[in-house]
XYZ file of C-alpha atoms in Angstrom:
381
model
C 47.735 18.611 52.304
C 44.411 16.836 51.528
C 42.323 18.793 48.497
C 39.573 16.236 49.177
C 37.549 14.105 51.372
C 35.780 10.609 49.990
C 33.371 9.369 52.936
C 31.980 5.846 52.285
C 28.594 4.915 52.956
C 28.470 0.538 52.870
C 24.848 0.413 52.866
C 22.639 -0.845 49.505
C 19.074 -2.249 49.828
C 20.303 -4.484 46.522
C 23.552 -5.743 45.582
C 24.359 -4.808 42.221
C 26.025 -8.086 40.562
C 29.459 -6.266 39.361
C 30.160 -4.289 42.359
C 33.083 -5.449 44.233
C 33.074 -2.698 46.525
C 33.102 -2.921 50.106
C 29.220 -3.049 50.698
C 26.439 -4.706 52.933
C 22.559 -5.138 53.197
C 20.977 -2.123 54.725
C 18.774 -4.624 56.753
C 19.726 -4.988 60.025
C 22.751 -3.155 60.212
C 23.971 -0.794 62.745
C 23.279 2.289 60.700
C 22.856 4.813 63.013
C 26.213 3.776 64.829
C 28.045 4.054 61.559
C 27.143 7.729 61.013
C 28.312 8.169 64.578
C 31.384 6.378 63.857
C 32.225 8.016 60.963
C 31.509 11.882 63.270
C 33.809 9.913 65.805
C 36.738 9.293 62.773
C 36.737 12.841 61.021
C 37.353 14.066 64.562
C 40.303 11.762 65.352
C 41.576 12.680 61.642
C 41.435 16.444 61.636
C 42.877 16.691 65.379
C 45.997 14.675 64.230
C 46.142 16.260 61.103
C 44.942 19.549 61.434
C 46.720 21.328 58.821
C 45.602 19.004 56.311
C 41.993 19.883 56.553
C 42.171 23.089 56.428
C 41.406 24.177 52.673
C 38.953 21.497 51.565
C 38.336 21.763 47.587
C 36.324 18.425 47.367
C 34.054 16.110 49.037
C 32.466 13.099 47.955
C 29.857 10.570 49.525
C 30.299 7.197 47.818
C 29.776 3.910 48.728
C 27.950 1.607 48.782
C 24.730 3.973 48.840
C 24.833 7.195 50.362
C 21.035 7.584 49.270
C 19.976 4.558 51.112
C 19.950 6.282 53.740
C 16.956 7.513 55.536
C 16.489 11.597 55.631
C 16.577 11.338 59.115
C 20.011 9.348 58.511
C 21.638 11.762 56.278
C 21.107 14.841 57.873
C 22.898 13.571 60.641
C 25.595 12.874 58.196
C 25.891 16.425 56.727
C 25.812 17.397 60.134
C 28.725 16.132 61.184
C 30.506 16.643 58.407
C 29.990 20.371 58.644
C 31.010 19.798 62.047
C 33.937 18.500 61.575
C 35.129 19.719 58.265
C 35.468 23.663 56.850
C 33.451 23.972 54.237
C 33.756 27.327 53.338
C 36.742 26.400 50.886
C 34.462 23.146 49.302
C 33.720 23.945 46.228
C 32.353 20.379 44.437
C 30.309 18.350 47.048
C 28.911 15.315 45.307
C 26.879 12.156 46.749
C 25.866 9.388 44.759
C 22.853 8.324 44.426
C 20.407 5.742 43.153
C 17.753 6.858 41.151
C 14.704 4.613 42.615
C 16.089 6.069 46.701
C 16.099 9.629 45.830
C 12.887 10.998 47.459
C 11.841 15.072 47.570
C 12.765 14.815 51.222
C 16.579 13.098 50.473
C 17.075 15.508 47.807
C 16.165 18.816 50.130
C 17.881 17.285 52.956
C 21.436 16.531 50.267
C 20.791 20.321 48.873
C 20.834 22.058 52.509
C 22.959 20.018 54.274
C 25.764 21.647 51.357
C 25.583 18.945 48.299
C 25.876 20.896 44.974
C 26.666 17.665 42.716
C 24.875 14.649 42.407
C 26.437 10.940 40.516
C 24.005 8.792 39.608
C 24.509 4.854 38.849
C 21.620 4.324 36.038
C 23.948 2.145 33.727
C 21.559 1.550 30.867
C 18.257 2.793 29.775
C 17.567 -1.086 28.793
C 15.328 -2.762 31.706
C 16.109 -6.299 30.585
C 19.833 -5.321 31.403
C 19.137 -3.595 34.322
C 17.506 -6.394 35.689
C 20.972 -8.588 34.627
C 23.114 -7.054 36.093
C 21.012 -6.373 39.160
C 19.471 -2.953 39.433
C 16.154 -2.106 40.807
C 15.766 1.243 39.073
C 13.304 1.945 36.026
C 13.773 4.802 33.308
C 10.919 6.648 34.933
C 12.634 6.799 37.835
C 15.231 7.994 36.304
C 13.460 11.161 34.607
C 11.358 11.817 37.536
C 14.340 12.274 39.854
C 16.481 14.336 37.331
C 13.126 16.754 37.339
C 12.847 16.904 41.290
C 16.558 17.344 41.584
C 16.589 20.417 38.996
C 13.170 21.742 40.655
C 15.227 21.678 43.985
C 18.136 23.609 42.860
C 20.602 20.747 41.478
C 22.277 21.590 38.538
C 25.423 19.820 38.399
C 24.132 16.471 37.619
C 26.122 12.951 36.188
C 25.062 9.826 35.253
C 27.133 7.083 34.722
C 26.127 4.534 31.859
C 28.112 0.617 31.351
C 28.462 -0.762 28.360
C 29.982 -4.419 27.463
C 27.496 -5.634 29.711
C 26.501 -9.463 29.361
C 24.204 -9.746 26.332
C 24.592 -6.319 25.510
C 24.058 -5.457 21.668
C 25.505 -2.439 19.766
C 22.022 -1.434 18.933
C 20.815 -1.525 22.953
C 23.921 0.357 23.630
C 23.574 3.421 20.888
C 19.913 3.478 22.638
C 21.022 3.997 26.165
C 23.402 6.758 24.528
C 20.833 8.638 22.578
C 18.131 8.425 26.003
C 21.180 9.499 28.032
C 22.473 12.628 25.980
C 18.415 13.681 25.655
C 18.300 14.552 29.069
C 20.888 17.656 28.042
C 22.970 16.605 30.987
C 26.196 18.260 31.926
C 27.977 15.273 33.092
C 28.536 12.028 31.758
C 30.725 8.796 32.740
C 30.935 5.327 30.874
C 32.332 2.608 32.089
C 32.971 -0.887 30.198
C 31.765 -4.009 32.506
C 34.830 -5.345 34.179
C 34.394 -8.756 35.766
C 35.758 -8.345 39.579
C 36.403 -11.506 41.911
C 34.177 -11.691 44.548
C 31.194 -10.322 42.605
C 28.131 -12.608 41.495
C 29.113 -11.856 37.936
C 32.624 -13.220 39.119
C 31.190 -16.580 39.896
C 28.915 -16.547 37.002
C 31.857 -16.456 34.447
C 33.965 -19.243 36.480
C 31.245 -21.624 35.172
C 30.960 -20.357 32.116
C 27.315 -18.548 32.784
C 28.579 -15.242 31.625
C 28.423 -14.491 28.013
C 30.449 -11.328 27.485
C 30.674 -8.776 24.055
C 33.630 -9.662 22.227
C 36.512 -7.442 22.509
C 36.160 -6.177 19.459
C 32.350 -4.896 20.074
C 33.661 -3.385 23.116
C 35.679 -1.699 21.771
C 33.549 -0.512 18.708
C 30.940 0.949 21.676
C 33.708 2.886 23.476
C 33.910 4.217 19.451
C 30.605 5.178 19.345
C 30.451 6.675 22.744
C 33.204 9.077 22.309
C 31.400 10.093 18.717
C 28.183 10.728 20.089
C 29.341 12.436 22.963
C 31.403 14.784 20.675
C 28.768 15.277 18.633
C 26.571 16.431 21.466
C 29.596 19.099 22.336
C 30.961 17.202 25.504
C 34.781 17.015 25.894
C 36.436 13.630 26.778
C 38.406 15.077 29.702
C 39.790 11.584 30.836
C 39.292 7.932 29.220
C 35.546 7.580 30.750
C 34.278 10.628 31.650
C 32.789 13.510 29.524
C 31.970 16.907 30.158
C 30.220 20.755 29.358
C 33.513 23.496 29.982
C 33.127 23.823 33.619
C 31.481 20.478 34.786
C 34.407 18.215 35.088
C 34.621 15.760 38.456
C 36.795 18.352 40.718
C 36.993 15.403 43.048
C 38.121 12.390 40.690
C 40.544 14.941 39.068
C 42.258 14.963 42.831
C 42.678 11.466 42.158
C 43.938 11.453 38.603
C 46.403 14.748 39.456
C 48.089 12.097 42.208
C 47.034 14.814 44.780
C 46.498 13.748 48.010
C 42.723 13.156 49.990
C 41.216 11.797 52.802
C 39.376 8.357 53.109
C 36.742 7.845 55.993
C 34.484 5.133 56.572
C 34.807 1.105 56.344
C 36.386 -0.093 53.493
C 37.810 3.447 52.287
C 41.276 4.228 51.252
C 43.326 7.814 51.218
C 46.500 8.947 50.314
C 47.699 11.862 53.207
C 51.410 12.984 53.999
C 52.780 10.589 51.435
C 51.515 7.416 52.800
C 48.305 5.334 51.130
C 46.490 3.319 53.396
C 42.916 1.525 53.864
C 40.498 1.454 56.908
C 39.512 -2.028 58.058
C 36.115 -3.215 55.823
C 34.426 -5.039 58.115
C 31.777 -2.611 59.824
C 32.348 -4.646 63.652
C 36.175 -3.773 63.430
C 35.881 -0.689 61.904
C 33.554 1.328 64.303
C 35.454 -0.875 67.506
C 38.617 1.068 66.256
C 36.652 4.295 66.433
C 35.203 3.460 69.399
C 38.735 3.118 71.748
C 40.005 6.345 69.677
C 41.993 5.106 67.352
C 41.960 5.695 63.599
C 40.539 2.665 62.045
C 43.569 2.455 59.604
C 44.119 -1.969 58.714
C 47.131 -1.137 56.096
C 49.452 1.573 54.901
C 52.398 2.243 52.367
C 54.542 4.996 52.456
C 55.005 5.875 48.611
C 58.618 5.639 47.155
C 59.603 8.694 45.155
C 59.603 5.512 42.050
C 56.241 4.940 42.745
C 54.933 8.951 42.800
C 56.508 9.176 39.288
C 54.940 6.161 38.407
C 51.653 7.251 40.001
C 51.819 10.585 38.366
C 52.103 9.121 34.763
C 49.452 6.022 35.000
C 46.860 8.504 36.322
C 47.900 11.504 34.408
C 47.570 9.962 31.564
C 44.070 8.823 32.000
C 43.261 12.404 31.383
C 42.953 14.075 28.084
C 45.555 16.662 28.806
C 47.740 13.997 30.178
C 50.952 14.364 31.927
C 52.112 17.916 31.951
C 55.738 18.858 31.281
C 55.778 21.336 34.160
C 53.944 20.061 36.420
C 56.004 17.163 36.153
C 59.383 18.786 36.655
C 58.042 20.832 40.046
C 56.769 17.642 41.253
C 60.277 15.433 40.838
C 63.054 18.173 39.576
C 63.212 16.531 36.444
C 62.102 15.660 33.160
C 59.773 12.691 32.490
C 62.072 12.134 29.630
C 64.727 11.796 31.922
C 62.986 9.136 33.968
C 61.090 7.602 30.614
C 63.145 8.230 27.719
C 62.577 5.107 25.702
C 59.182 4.316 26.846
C 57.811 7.730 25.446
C 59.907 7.395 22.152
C 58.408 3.652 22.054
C 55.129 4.826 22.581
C 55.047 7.828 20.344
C 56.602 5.657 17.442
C 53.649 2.864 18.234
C 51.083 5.973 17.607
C 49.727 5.518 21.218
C 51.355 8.958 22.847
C 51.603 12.513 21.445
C 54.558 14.253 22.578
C 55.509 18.379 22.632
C 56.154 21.049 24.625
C 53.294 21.099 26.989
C 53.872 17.202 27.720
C 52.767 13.494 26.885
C 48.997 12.379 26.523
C 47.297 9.315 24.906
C 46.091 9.239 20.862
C 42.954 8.548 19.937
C 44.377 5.010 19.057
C 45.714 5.586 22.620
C 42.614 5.693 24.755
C 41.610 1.953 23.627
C 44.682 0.325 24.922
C 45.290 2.555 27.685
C 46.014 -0.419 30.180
C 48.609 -1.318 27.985
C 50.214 2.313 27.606
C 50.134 2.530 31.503
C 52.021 -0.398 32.378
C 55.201 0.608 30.364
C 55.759 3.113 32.871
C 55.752 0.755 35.452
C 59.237 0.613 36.736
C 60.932 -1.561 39.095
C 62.372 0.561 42.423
């Protein structure tokens, strides 16, 4: 049974020079099409599946840019969606958004076409950074749109902030926090810069253009973020996200529960009736696929009862609570410690796990090495 629904939107008006997501120019693209296509896949999806849409707990618009889109464009979206989809179960509906697209008219059009959440991708507070690592956005923007949204009736609101971004200093970084936490937010996630292939940032760093933060400095802002954000009263409820009680991503804890969802749209992935699988990225084969009927699926794994325990640890611990003894035990009839004995005991003696009765999450110490903690559980079938 899906608990959630992530729709991808491909379109940006700028390329952002870390994303590595599937994404093209809004210019001269078959936009209109794609929101048909898209009406045209959640129908195919929900009449082969049809008891796995029927209590929805999350959507999420992602992309991409859902905001890029024009007003006229995303009501047509929402549309369809509520065509498609029951929302009366839905209770997190998120898009994400860009804080130089988000017009009064977007916003109004998000709020009553059922959007309750908004994510948005401001990254720094720093405009020399911005403009490295390719965003368009300024900090008035930023304020401005945070004002309208609230005026409107938006009160679940995220941003997400980078840090170990190429030049970055300590002392730009504790600014971006403390302009960040002063807009009394409920919602906050922080991401450190990873280098993807097939980004311009990518390509920069194979010729030695790139000039990261050490590891070390990296690692001393991931510090300071989860101080300040304690200090401010939000609770780290997984490695990079941060939260007032209450507020916490319902959707991206679908993903770090190893729950299953729903992917739609070029490019997206889902994980339904034990099988992961992808749609094809390119927007020509993707809406043809629609087009003769067919779900636009390119690959797909059915997931080994191996990898769902392994699944269930690497993503349960990314939260704070981390890997529940019960939970566990209902899921695979046993206990992790059966399936893990000497990694936990390894990892507990190394000071990166706790371990008791309620189950197994990272330290402190943990959370800066968690790469390293998840691969241990990685097991061979």
């Amino acid at each position: 049974m899906a608990r959630g629904i992530y729709i991808h939107i491909p379109f940006c008006h700028q390329i952002c020079n870390y994303c590595d997501f599937n994404k093209f120019y809004f210019k001269h693209q078959p936009v209109d099409e794609y929101i048909e296509a898209l009406g045209q896949e959640m129908a195919l999806a929900t009449a082969k599946y049809p008891k796995h849409f029927r209590h929805i707990d999350t959507i999420f618009l992602g992309g991409g840019t859902p905001t890029a889109l024009s007003p006229k464009q995303l009501d047509k979206l929402l549309t369809l969606i509520q065509m498609y989809i029951p929302l009366e179960s839905v209770t997190e509906f998120t898009s994400e958004a860009n804080p130089d697209e988000l017009s009064a008219d977007k916003l109004q059009v998000l709020f009553d076409g059922g959007v309750n959440r908004l994510s948005m991708g401001v990254q720094s507070f720093d405009q020399g950074l911005l403009q490295k690592i390719g965003r368009t956005h300024s900090n008035e923007h930023v304020y401005e749109t945070i004002a309208l949204a609230k005026k409107i009736g938006f009160h679940n609101i995220s941003i997400d902030l980078m840090y170990g971004l190429p030049g970055q200093t300590m002392a730009q970084w504790q600014d971006s926090l403390g302009q960040a936490l002063a807009l009394d937010l409920p919602h906050f996630s922080a991401y450190s810069l990873i280098v993807e292939p097939k980004t311009i940032f990518y390509n920069q760093y194979a010729k030695g253009k790139l000039h990261l933060p050490t590891e070390d400095l990296e690692a001393d802002m991931y510090d300071v973020l989860m101080q300040q954000m304690e200090l401010q009263g939000l609770q780290q409820y997984e490695i990079s996200n941060f939260a007032k009680a209450g507020f916490e991503s319902g959707h991206n804890k679908i993903y770090w529960d190893n729950d299953e969802y729903a992917g739609f749209g070029a490019g997206a992935h889902g994980y339904l009736a034990g099988v992961r699988y992808s749609n094809h990225g390119p927007l020509k084969k993707y809406m043809d696929a629609v087009l003769a009927g067919e779900l636009p699926i390119v690959q797909q794994h059915t997931v080994t009862q191996t990898e769902k325990r392994e699944e269930q640890m690497f993503l349960g611990l990314r939260k704070t609570e981390g890997v529940v003894h019960k939970i566990y035990e209902e899921k695979f009839q046993a206990p992790m410690t059966v399936h893990y004995p000497t990694v936990i005991e390894n990892l507990v003696a190394k000071g990166l796990l706790e371990h008791d009765h309620k189950g197994i999450r990272l330290t402190r110490k943990g959370r800066f090495v968690g790469n390293e903690v998840f691969q241990q559980f990685l097991l061979e079938d």
